[in-house]
Short mmCIF file of C-alpha atoms in Angstrom, two decimals:
data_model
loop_
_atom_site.label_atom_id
_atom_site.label_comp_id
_atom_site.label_asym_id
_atom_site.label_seq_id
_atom_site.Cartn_x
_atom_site.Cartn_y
_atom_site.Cartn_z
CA UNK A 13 -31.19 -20.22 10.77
CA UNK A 14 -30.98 -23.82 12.70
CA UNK A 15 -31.42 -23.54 16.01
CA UNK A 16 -29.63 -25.50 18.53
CA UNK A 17 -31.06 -29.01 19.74
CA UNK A 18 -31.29 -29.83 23.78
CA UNK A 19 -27.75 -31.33 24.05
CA UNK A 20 -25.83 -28.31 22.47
CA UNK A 21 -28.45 -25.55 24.12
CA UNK A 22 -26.92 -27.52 27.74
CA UNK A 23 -22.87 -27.44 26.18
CA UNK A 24 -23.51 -24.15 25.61
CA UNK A 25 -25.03 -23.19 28.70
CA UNK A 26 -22.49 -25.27 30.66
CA UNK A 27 -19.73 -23.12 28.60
CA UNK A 28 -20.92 -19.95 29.71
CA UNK A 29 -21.48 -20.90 33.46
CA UNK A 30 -18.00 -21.78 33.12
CA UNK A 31 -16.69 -18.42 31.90
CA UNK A 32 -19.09 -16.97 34.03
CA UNK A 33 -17.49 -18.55 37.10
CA UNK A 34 -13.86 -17.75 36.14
CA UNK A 35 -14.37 -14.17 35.63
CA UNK A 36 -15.66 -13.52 38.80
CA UNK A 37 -13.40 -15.63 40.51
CA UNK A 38 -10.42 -14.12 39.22
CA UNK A 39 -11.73 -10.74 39.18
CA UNK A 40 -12.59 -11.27 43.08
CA UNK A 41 -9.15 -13.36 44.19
CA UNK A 42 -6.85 -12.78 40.79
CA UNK A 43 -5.99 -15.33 38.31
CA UNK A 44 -2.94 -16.50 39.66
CA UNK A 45 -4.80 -17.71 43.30
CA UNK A 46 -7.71 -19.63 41.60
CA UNK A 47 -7.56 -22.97 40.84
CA UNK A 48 -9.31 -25.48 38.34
CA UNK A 49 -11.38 -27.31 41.21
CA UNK A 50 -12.32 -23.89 42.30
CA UNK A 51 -13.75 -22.85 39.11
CA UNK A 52 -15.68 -26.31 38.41
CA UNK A 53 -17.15 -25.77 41.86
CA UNK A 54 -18.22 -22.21 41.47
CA UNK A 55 -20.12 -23.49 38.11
CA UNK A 56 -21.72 -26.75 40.30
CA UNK A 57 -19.68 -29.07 37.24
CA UNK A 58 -17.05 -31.66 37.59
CA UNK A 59 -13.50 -31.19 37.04
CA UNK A 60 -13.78 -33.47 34.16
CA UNK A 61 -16.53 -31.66 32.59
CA UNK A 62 -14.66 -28.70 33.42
CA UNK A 63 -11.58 -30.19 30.77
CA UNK A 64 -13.91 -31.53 28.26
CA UNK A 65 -15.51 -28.22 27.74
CA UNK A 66 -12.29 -26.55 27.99
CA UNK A 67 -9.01 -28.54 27.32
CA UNK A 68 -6.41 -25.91 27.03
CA UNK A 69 -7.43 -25.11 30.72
CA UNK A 70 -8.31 -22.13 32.97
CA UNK A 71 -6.56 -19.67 30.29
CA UNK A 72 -9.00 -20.85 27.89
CA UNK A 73 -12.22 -20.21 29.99
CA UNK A 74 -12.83 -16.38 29.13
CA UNK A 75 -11.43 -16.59 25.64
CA UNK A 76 -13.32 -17.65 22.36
CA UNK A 77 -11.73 -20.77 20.46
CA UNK A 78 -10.79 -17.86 17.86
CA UNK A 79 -12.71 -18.77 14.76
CA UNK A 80 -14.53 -15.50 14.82
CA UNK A 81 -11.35 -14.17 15.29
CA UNK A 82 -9.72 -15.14 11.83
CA UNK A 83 -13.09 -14.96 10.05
CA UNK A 84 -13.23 -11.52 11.25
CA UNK A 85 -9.72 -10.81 10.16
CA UNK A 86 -10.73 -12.48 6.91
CA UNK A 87 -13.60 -10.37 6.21
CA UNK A 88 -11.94 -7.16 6.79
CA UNK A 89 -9.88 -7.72 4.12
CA UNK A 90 -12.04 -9.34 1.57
CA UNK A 91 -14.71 -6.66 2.52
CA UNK A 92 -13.29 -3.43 2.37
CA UNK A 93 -14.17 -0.97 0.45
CA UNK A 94 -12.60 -0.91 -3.10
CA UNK A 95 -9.53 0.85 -3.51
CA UNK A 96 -9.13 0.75 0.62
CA UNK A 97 -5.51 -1.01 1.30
CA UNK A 98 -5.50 -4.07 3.16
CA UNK A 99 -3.68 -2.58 5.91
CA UNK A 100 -5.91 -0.10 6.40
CA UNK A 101 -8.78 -2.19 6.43
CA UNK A 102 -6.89 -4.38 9.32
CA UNK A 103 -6.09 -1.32 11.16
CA UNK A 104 -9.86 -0.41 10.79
CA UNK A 105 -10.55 -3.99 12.23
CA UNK A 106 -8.67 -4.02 15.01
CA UNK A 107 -9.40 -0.52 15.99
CA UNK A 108 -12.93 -2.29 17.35
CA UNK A 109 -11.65 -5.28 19.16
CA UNK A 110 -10.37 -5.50 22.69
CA UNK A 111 -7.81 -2.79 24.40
CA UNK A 112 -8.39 -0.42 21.06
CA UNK A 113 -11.52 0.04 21.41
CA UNK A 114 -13.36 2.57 23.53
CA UNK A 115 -16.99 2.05 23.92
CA UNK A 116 -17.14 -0.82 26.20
CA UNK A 117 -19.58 -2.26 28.36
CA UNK A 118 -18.31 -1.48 31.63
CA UNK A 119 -18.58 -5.66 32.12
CA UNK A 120 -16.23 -6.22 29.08
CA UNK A 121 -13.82 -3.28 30.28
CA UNK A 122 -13.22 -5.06 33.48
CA UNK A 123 -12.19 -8.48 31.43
CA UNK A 124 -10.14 -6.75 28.70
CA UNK A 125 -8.26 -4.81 32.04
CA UNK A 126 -7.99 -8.52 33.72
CA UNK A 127 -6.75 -10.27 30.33
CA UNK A 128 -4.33 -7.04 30.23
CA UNK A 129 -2.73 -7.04 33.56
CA UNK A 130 -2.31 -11.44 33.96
CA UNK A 131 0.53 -12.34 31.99
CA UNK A 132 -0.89 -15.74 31.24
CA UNK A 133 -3.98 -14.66 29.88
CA UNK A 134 -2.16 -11.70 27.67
CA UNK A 135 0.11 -15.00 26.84
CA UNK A 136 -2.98 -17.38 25.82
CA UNK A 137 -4.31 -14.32 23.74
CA UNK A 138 -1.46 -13.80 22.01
CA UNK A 139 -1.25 -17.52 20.73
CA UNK A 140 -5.07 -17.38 19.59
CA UNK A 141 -3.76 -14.33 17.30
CA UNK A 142 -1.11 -16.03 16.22
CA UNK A 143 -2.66 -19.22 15.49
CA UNK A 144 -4.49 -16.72 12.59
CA UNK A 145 -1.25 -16.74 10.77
CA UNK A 146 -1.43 -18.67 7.87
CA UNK A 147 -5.66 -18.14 7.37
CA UNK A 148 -4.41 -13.84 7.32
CA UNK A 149 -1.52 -14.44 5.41
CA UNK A 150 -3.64 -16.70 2.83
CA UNK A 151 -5.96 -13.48 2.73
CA UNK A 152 -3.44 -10.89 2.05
CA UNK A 153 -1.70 -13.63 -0.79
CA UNK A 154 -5.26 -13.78 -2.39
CA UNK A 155 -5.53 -10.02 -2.58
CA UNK A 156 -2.39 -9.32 -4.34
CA UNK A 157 -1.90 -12.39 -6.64
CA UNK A 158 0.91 -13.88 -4.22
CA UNK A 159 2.30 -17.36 -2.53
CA UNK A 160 0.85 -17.58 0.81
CA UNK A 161 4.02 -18.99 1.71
CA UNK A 162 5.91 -15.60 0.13
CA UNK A 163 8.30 -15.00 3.38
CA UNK A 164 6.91 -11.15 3.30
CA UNK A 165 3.37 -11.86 3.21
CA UNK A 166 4.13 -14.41 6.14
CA UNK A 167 5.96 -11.32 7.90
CA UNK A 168 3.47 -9.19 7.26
CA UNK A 169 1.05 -11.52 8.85
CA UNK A 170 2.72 -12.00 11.71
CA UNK A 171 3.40 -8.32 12.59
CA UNK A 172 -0.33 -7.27 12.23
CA UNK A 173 -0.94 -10.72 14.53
CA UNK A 174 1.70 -9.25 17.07
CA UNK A 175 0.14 -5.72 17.63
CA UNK A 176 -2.58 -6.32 20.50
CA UNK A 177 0.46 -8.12 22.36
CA UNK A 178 2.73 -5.33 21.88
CA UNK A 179 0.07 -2.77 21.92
CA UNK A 180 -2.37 -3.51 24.17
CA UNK A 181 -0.59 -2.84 27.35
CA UNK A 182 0.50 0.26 26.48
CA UNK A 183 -0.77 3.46 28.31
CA UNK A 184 -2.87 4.41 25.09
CA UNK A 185 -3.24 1.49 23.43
CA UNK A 186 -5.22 3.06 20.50
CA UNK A 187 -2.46 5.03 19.88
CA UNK A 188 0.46 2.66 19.71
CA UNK A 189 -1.58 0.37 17.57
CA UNK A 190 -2.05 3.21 15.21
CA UNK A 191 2.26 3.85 15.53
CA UNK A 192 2.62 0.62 14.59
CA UNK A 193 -0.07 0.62 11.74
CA UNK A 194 2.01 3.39 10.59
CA UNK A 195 5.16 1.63 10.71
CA UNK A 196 4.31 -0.86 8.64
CA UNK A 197 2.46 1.40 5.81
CA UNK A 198 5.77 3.02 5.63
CA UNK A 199 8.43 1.16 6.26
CA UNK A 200 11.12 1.70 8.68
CA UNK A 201 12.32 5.26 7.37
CA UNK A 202 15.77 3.95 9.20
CA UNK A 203 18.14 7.34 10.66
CA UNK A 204 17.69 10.76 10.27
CA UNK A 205 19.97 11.69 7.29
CA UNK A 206 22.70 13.34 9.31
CA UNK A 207 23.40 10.27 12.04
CA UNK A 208 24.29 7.96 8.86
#
């Protein structure tokens, strides 16, 4: 395993002071009353620095660039057990990531709660699981001999990409990402035979 030379050991640590700082600023105030220069101050770094660590700005500081997020995705399907559908293996995956999951550190509780309740950060984390769309629906093609452009395995993508969005907020999240997981294993079974 390489380890990391002096200049990306100090990008990293600048990174995490970074993240550091906006957590507990808007845990402490809320996201909406915190401000770039406020953040680069808390974490003793320029405003510039601030931006050329983190671009997309402050919705960007507590959130991964989402790599590990589509090689994750990628890996659930590629590595499930044999005969285990793909949706099931997805279901399985997302089961352990943020508001499905229920053995937390109390410290990543309290962010998952924040990113839940501040529209813009539910917003920002909605767009890194939709930028997976074409790497999950390239998965799901490769698995069943299809066109990653098929329009259904693009659909399909993009409604296992929607769930934490739609999910998420929900009073039991767990279980309306499972009612969704459902949904789409089935189908929509459309009206009950006598409102036809």
């Amino acid at each position: 395993m390489a380890t990391m030379g002096r200049r990306e050991r100090k990008k990293a640590q600048t990174r995490q002071a970074l993240t550091d700082a906006a957590i507990r600023l808007f845990s402490e105030h809320g996201y909406d009353k915190v401000t770039v220069a406020q953040i680069a101050d808390e974490a003793d770094v320029s405003i510039a620095t601030l931006f050329a660590h983190v671009p997309d700005g402050k919705e960007a500081l507590i959130f991964d660039d989402g790599i590990e997020r589509r090689a994750g995705l990628v890996t659930a399907i590629r590595d499930r057990p044999s005969g285990q559908p793909i949706l099931a293996a997805l279901r399985q995956f997302m089961a352990g990531r943020g508001p499905f999951t229920t053995d937390m550190p109390p410290e990543l509780q309290r962010l998952r709660d924040l990113i839940v309740s501040t529209p813009a950060l539910r917003n920002y984390s909605r767009k890194l699981w939709i930028a997976s769309e074409a790497t999950l629906a390239e998965a799901i093609a490769a698995e069943n001999d299809r066109d990653p452009s098929d329009m259904t395995i693009r659909a399909l993508a993009r409604y296992v990409l929607e769930i934490p969005d739609l999910a998420g907020a929900e009073p039991d999240p767990l279980a309306a990402m499972n009612a969704i997981f459902d949904l789409l294993e089935s189908g929509w079974p459309g009206p009950p035979k006598g409102d036809r």
